[in-house]
PDB file of N, CA, C and O in Angstrom:
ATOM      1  N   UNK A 323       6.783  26.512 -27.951  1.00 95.00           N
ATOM      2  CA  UNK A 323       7.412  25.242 -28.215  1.00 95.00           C
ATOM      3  C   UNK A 323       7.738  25.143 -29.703  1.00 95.00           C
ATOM      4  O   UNK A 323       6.913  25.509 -30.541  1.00 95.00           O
ATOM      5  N   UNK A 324       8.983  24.632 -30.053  1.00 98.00           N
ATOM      6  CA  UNK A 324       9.392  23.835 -31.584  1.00 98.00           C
ATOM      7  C   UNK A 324       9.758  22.687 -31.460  1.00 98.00           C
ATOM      8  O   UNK A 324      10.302  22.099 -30.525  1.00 98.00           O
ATOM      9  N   UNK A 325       9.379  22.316 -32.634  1.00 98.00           N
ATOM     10  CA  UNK A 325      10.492  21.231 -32.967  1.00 98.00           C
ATOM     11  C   UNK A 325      11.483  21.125 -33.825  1.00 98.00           C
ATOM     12  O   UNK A 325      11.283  21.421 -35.003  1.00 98.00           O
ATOM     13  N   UNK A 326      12.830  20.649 -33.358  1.00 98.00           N
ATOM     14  CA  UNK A 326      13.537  20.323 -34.103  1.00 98.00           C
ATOM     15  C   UNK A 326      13.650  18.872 -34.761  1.00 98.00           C
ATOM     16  O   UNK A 326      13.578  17.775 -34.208  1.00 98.00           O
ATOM     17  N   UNK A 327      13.905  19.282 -36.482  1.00 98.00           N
ATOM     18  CA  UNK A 327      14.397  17.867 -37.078  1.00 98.00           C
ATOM     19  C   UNK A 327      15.697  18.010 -37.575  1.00 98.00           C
ATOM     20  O   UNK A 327      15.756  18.861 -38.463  1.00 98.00           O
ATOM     21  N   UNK A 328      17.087  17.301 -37.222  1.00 98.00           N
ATOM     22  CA  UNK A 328      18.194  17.390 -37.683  1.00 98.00           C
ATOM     23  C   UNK A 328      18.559  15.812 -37.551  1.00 98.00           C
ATOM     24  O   UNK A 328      17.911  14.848 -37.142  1.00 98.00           O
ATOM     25  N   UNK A 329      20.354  16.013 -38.262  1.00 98.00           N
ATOM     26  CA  UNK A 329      20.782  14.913 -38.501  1.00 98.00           C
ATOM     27  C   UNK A 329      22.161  14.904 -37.969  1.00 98.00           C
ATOM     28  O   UNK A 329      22.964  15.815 -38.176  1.00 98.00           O
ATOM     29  N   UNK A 330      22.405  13.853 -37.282  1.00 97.00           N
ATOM     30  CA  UNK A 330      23.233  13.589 -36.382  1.00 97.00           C
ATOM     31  C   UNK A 330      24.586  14.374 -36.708  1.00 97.00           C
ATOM     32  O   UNK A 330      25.177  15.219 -36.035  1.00 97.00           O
ATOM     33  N   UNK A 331      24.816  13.951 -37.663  1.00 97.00           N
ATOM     34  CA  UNK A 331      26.616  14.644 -38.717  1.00 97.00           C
ATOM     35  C   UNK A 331      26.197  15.771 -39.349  1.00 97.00           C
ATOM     36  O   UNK A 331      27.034  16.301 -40.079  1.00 97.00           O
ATOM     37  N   UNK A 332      24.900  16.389 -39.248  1.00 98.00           N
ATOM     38  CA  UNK A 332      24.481  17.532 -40.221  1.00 98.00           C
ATOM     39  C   UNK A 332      25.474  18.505 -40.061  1.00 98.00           C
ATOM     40  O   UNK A 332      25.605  18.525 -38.837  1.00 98.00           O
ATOM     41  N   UNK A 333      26.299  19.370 -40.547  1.00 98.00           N
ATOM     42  CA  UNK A 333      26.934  20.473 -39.893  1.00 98.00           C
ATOM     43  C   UNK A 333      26.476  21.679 -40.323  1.00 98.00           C
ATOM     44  O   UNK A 333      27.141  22.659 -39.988  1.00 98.00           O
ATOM     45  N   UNK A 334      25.328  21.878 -41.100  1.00 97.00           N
ATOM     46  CA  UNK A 334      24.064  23.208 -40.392  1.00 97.00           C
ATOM     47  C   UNK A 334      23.824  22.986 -38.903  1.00 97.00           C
ATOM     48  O   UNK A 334      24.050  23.837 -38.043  1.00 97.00           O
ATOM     49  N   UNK A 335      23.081  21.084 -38.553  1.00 98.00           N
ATOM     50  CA  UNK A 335      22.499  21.435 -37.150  1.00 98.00           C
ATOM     51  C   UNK A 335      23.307  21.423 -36.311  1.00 98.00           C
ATOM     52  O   UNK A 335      22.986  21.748 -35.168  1.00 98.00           O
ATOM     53  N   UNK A 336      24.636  21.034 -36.628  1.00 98.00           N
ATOM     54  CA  UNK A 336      25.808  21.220 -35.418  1.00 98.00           C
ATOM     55  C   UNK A 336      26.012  23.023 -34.834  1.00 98.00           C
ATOM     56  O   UNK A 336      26.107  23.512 -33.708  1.00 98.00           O
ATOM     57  N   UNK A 337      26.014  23.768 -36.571  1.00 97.00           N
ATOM     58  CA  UNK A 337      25.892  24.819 -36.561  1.00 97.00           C
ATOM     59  C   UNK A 337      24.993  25.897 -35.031  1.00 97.00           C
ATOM     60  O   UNK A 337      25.281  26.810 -34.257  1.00 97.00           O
ATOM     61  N   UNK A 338      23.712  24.902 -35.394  1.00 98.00           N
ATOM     62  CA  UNK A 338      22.346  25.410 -34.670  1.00 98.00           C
ATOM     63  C   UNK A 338      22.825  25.244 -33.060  1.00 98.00           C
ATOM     64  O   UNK A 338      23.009  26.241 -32.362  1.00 98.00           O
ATOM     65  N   UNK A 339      22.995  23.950 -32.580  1.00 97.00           N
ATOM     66  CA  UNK A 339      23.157  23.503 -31.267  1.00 97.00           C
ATOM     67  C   UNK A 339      23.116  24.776 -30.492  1.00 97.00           C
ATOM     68  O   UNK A 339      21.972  25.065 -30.140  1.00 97.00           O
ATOM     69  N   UNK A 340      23.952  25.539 -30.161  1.00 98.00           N
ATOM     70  CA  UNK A 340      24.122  26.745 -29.245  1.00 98.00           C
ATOM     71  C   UNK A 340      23.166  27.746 -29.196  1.00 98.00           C
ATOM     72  O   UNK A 340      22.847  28.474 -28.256  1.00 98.00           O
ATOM     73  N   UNK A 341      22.769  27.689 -30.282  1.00 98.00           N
ATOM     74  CA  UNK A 341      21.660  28.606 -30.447  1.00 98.00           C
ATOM     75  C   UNK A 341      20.230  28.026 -29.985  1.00 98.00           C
ATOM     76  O   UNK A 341      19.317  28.714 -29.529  1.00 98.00           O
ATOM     77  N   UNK A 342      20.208  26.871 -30.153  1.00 98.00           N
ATOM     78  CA  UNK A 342      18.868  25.784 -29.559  1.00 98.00           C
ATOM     79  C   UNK A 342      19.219  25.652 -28.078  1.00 98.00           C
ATOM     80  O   UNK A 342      18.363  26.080 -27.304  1.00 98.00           O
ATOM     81  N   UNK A 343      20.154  25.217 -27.636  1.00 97.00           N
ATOM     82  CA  UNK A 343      20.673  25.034 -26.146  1.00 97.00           C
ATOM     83  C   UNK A 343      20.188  26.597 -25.398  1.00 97.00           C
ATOM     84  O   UNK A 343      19.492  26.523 -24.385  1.00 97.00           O
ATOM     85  N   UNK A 344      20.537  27.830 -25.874  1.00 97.00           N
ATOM     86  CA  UNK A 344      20.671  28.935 -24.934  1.00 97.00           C
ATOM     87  C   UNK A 344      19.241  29.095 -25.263  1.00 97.00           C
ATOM     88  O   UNK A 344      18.715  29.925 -24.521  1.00 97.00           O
ATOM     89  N   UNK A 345      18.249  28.454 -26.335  1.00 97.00           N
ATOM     90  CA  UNK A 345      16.545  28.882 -25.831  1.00 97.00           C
ATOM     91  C   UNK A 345      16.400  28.044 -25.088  1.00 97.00           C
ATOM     92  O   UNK A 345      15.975  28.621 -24.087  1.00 97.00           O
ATOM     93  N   UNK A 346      16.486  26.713 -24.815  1.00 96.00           N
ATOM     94  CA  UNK A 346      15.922  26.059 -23.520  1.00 96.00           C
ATOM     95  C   UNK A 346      16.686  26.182 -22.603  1.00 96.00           C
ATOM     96  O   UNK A 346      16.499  25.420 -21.654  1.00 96.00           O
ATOM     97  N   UNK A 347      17.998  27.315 -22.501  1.00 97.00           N
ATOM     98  CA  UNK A 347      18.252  28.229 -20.705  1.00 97.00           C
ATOM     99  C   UNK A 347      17.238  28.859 -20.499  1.00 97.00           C
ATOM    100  O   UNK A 347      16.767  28.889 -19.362  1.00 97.00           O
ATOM    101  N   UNK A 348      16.611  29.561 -21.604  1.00 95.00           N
ATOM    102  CA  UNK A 348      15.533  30.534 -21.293  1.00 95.00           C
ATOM    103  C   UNK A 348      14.362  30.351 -21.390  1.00 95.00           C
ATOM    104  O   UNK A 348      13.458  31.185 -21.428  1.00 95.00           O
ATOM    105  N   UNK A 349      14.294  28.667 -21.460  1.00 96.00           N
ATOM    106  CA  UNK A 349      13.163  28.388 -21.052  1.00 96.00           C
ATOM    107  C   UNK A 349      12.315  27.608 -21.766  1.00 96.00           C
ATOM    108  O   UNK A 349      11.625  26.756 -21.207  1.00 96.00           O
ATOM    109  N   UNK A 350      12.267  27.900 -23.570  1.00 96.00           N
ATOM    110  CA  UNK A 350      11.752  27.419 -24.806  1.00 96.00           C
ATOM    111  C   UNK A 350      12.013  25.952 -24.330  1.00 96.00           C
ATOM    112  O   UNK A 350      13.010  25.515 -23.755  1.00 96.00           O
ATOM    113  N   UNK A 351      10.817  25.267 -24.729  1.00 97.00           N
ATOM    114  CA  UNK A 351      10.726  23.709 -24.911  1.00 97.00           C
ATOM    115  C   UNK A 351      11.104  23.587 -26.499  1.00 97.00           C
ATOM    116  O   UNK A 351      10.697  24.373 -27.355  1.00 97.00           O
ATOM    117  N   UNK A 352      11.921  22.506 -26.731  1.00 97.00           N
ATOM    118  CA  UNK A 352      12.574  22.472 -27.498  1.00 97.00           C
ATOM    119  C   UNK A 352      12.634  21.155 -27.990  1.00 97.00           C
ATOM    120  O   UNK A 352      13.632  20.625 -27.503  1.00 97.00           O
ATOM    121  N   UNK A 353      11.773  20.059 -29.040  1.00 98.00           N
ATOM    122  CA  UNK A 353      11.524  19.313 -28.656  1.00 98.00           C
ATOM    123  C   UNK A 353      12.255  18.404 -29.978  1.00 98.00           C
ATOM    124  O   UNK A 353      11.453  18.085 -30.856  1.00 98.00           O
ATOM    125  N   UNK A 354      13.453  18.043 -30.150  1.00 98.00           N
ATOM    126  CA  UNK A 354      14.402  17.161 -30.786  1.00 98.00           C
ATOM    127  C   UNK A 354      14.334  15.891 -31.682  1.00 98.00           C
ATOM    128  O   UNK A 354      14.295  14.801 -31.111  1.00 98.00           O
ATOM    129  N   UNK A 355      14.318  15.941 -32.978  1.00 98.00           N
ATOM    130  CA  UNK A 355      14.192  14.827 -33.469  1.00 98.00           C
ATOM    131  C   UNK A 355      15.322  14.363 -34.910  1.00 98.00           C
ATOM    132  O   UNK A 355      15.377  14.734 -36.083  1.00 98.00           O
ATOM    133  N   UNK A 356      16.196  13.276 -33.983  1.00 98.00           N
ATOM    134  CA  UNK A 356      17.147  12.855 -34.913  1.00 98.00           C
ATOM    135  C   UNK A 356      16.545  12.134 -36.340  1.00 98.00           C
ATOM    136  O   UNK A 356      15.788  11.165 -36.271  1.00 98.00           O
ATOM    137  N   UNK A 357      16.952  12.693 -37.573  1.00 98.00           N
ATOM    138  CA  UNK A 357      15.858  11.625 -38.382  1.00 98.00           C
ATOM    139  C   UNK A 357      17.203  11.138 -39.643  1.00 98.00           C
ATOM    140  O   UNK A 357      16.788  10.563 -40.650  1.00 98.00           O
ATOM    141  N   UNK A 358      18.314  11.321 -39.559  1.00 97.00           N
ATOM    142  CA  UNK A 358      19.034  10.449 -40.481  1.00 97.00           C
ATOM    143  C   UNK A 358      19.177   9.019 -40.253  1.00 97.00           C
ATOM    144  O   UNK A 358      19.416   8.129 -41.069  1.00 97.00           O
ATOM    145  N   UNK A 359      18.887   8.924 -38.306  1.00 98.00           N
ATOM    146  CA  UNK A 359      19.161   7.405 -37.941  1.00 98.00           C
ATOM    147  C   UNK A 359      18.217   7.190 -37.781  1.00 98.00           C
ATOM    148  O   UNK A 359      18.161   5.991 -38.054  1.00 98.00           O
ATOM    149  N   UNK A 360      16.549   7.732 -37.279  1.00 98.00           N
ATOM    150  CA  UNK A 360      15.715   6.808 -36.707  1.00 98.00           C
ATOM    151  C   UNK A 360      14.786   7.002 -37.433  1.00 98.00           C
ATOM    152  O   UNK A 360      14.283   8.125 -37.452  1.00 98.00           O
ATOM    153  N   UNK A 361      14.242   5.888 -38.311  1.00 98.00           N
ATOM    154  CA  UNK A 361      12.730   5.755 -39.090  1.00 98.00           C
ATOM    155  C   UNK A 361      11.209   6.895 -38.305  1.00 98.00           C
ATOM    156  O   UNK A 361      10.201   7.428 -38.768  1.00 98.00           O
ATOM    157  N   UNK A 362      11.712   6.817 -37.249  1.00 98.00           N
ATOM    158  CA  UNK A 362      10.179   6.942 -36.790  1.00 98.00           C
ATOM    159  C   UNK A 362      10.487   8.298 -37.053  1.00 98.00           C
ATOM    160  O   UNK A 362       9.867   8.927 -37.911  1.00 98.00           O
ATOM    161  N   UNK A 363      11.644   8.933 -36.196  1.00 98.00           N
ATOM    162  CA  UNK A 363      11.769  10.345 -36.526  1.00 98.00           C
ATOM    163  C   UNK A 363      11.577  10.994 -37.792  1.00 98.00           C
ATOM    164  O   UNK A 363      11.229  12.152 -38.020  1.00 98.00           O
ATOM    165  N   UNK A 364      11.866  10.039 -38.596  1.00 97.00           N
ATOM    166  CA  UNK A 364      12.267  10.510 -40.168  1.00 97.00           C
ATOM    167  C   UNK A 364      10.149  10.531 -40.576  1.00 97.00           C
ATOM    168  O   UNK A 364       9.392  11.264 -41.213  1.00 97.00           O
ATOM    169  N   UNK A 365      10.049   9.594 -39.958  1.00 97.00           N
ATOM    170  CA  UNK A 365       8.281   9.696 -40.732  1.00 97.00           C
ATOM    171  C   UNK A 365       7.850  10.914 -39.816  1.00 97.00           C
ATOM    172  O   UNK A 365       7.400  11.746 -40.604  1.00 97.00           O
ATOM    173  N   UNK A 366       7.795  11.276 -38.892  1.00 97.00           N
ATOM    174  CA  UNK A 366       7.484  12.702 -38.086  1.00 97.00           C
ATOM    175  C   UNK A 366       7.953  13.262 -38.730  1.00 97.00           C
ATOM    176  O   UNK A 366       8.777  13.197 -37.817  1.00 97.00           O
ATOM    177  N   UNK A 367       8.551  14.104 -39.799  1.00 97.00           N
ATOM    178  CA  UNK A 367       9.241  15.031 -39.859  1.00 97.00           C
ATOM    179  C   UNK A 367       8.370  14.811 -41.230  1.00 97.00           C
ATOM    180  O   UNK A 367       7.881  15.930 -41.383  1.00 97.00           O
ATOM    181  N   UNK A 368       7.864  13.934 -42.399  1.00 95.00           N
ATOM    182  CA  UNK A 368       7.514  14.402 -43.238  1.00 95.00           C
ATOM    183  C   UNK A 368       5.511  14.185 -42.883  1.00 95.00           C
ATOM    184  O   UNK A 368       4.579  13.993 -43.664  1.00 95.00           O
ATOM    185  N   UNK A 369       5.549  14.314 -41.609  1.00 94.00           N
ATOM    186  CA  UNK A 369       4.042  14.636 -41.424  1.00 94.00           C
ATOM    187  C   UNK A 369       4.646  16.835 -41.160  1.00 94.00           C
ATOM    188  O   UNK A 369       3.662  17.574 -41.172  1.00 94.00           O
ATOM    189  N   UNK A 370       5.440  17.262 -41.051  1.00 95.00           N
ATOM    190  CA  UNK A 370       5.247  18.508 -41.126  1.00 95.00           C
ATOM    191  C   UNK A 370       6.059  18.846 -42.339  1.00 95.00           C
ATOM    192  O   UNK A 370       5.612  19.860 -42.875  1.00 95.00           O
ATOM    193  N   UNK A 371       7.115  18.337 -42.963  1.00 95.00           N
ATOM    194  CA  UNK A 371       7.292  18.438 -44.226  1.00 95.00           C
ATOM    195  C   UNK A 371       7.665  17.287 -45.469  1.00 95.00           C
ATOM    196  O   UNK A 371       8.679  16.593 -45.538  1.00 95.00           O
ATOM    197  N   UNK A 372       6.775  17.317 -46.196  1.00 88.00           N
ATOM    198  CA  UNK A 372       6.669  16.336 -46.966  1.00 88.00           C
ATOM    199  C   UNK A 372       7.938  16.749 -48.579  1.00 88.00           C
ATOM    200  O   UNK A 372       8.104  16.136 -49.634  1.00 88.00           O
ATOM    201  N   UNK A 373       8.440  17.755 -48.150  1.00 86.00           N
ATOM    202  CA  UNK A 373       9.820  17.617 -49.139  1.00 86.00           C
ATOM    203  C   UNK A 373       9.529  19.188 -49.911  1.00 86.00           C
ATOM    204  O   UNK A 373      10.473  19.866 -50.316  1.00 86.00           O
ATOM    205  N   UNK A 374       7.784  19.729 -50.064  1.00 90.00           N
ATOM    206  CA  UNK A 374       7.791  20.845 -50.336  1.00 90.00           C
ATOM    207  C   UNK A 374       8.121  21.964 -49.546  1.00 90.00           C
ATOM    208  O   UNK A 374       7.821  22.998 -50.142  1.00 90.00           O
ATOM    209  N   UNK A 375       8.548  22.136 -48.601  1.00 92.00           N
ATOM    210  CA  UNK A 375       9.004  23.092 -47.281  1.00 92.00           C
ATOM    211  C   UNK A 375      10.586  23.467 -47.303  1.00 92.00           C
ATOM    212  O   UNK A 375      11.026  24.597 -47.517  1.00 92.00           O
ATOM    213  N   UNK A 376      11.225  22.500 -47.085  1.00 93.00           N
ATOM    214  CA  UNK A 376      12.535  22.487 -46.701  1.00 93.00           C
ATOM    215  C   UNK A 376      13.578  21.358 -47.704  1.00 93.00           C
ATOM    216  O   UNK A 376      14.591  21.546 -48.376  1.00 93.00           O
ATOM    217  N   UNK A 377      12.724  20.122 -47.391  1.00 91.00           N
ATOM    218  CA  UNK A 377      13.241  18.783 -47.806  1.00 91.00           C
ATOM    219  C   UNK A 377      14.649  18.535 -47.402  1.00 91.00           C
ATOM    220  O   UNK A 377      15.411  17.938 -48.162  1.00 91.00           O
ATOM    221  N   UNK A 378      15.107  19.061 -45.985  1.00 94.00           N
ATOM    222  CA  UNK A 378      16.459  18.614 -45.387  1.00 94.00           C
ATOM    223  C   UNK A 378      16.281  19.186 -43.975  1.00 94.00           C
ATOM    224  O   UNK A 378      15.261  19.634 -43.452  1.00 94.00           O
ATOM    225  N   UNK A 379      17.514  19.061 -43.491  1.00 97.00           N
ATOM    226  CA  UNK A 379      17.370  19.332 -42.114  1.00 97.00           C
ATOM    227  C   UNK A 379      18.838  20.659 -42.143  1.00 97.00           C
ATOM    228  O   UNK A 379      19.751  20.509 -42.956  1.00 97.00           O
ATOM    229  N   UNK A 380      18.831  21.884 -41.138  1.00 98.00           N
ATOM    230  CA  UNK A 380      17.619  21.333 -40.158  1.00 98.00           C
ATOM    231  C   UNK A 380      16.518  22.233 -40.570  1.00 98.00           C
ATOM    232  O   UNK A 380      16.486  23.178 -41.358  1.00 98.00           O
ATOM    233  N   UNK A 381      15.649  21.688 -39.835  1.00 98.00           N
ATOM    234  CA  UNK A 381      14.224  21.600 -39.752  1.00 98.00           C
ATOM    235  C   UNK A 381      13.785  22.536 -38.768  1.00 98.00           C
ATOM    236  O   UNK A 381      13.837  22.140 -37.603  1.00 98.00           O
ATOM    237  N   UNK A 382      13.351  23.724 -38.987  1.00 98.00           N
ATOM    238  CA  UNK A 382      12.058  23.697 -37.320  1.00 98.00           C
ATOM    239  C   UNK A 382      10.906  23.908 -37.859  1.00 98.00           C
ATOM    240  O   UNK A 382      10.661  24.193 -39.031  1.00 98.00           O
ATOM    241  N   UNK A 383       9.990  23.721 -36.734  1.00 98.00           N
ATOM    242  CA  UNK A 383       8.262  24.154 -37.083  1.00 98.00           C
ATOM    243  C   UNK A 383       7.778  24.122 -35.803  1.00 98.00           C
ATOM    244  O   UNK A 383       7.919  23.250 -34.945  1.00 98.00           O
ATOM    245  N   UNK A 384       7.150  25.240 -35.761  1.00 97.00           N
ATOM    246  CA  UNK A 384       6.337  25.423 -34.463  1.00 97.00           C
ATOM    247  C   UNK A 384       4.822  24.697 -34.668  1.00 97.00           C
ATOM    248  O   UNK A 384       3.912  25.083 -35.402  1.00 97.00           O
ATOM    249  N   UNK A 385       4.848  23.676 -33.895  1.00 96.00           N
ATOM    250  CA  UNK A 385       3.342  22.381 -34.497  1.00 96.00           C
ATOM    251  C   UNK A 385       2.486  23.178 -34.050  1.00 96.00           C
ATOM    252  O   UNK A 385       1.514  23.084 -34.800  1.00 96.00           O
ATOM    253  N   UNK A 386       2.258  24.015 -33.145  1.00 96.00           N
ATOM    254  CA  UNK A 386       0.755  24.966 -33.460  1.00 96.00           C
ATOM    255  C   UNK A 386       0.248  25.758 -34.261  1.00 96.00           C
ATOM    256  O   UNK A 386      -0.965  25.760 -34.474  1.00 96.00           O
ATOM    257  N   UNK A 387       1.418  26.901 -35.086  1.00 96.00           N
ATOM    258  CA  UNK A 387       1.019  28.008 -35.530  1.00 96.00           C
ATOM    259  C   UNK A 387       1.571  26.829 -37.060  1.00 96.00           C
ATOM    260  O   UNK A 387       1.019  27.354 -38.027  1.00 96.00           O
ATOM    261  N   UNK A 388       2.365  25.577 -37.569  1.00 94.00           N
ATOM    262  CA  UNK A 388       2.666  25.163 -38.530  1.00 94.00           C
ATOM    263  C   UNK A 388       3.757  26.307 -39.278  1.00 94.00           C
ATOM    264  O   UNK A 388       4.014  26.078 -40.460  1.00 94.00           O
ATOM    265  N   UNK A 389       4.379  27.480 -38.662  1.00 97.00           N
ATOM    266  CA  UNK A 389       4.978  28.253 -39.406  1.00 97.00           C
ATOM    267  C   UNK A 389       6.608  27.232 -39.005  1.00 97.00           C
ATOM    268  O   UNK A 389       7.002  26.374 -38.216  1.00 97.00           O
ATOM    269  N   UNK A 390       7.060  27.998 -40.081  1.00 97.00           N
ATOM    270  CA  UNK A 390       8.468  26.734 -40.026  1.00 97.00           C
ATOM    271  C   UNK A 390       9.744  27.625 -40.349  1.00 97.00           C
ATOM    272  O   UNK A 390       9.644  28.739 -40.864  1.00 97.00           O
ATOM    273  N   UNK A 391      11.302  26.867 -39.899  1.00 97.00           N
ATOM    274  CA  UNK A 391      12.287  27.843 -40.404  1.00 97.00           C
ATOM    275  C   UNK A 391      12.995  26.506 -41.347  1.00 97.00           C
ATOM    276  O   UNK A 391      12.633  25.373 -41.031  1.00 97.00           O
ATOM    277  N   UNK A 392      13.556  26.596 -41.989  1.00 97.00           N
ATOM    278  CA  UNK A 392      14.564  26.072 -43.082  1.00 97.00           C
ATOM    279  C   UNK A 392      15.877  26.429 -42.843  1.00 97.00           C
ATOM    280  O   UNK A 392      16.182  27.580 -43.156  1.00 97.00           O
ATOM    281  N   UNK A 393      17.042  25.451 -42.183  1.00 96.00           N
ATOM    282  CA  UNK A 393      18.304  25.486 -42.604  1.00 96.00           C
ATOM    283  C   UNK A 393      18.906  26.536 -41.451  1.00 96.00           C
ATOM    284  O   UNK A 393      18.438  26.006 -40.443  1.00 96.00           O
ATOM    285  N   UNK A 394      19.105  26.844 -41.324  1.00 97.00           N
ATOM    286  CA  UNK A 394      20.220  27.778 -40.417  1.00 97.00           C
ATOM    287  C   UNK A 394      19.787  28.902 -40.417  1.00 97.00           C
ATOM    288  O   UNK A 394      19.657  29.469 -41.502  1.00 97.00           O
ATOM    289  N   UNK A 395      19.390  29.648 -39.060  1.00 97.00           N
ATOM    290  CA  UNK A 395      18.487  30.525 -38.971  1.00 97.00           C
ATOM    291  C   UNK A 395      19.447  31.810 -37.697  1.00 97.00           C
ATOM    292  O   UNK A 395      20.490  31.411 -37.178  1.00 97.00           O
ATOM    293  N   UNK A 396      19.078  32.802 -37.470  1.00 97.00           N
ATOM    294  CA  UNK A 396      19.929  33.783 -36.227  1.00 97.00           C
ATOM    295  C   UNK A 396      18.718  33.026 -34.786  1.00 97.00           C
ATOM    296  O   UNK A 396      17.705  32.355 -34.984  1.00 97.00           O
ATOM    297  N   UNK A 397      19.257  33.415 -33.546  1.00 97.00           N
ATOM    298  CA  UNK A 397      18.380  33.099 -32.929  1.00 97.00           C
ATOM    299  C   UNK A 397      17.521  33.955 -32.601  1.00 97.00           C
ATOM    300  O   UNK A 397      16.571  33.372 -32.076  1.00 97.00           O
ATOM    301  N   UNK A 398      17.343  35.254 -32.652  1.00 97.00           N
ATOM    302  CA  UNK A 398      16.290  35.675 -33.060  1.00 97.00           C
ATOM    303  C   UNK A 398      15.301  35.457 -33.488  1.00 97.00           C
ATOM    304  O   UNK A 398      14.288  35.539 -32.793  1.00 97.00           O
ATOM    305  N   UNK A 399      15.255  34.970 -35.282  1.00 98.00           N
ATOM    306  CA  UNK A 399      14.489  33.882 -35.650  1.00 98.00           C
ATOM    307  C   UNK A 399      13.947  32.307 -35.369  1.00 98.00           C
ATOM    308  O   UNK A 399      13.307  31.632 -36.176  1.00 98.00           O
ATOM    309  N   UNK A 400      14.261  32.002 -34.364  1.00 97.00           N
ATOM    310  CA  UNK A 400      13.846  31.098 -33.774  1.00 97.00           C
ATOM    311  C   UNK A 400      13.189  31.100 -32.431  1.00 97.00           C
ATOM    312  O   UNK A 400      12.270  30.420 -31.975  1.00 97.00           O
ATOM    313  N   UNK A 401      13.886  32.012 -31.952  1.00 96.00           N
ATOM    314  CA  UNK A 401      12.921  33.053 -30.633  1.00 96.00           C
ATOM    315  C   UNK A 401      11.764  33.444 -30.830  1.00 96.00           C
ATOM    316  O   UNK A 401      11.037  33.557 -29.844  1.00 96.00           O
ATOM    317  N   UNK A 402      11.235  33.773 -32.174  1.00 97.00           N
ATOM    318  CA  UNK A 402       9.910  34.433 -32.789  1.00 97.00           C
ATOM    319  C   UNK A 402       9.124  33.137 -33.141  1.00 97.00           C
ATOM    320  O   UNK A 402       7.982  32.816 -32.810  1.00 97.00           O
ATOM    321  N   UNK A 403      10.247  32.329 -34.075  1.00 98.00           N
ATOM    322  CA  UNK A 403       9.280  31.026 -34.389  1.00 98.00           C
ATOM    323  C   UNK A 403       8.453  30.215 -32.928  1.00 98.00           C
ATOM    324  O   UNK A 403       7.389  29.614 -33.080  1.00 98.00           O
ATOM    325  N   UNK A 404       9.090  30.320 -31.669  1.00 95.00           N
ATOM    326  CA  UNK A 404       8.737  29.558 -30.488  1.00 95.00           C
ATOM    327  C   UNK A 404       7.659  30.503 -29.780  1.00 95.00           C
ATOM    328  O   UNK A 404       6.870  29.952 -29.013  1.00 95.00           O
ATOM    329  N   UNK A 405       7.565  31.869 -29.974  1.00 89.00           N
ATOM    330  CA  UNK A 405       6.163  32.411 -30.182  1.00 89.00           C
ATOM    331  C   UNK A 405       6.733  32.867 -29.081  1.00 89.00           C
ATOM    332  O   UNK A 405       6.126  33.649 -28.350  1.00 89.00           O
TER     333      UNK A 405
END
């Protein structure tokens, strides 16, 4: 499992979409969080990064292992991050 933190107009995470979509064909839980519009999302996202990590979106982090990707990644690398 990951999570994603992106932003609605981001066009890194627009970038990502296809690449996030074809891991949860294959199965990856994939677990989404808009945080330019929604407060709550936006405070989740700096309980896993508080601005020293990434400090933008998008965002992933796998909440078990806490390992994280920054910004636009191959899916490969995100295949590994979801363990």
């Amino acid at each position: 499992m990951i999570y994603e933190f992106y932003g609605e107009e981001c066009p890194h995470c627009i970038t990502m979409k296809p690449l996030v979509d074809k891991l949860r064909l294959e199965g990856v839980l994939v677990e989404q969080f808009e945080v330019w519009h929604n407060d709550n999302n936006a405070h989740k996202l700096h309980q896993y990064d508080d601005g020293s990590k990434c400090g933008g979106v998008p965002f992933f982090v796998n909440p078990e292992t806490k390992k994280f990707i920054c910004g636009e990644a191959s899916y490969e690398e995100l295949k590994a991050l979801a363990g």
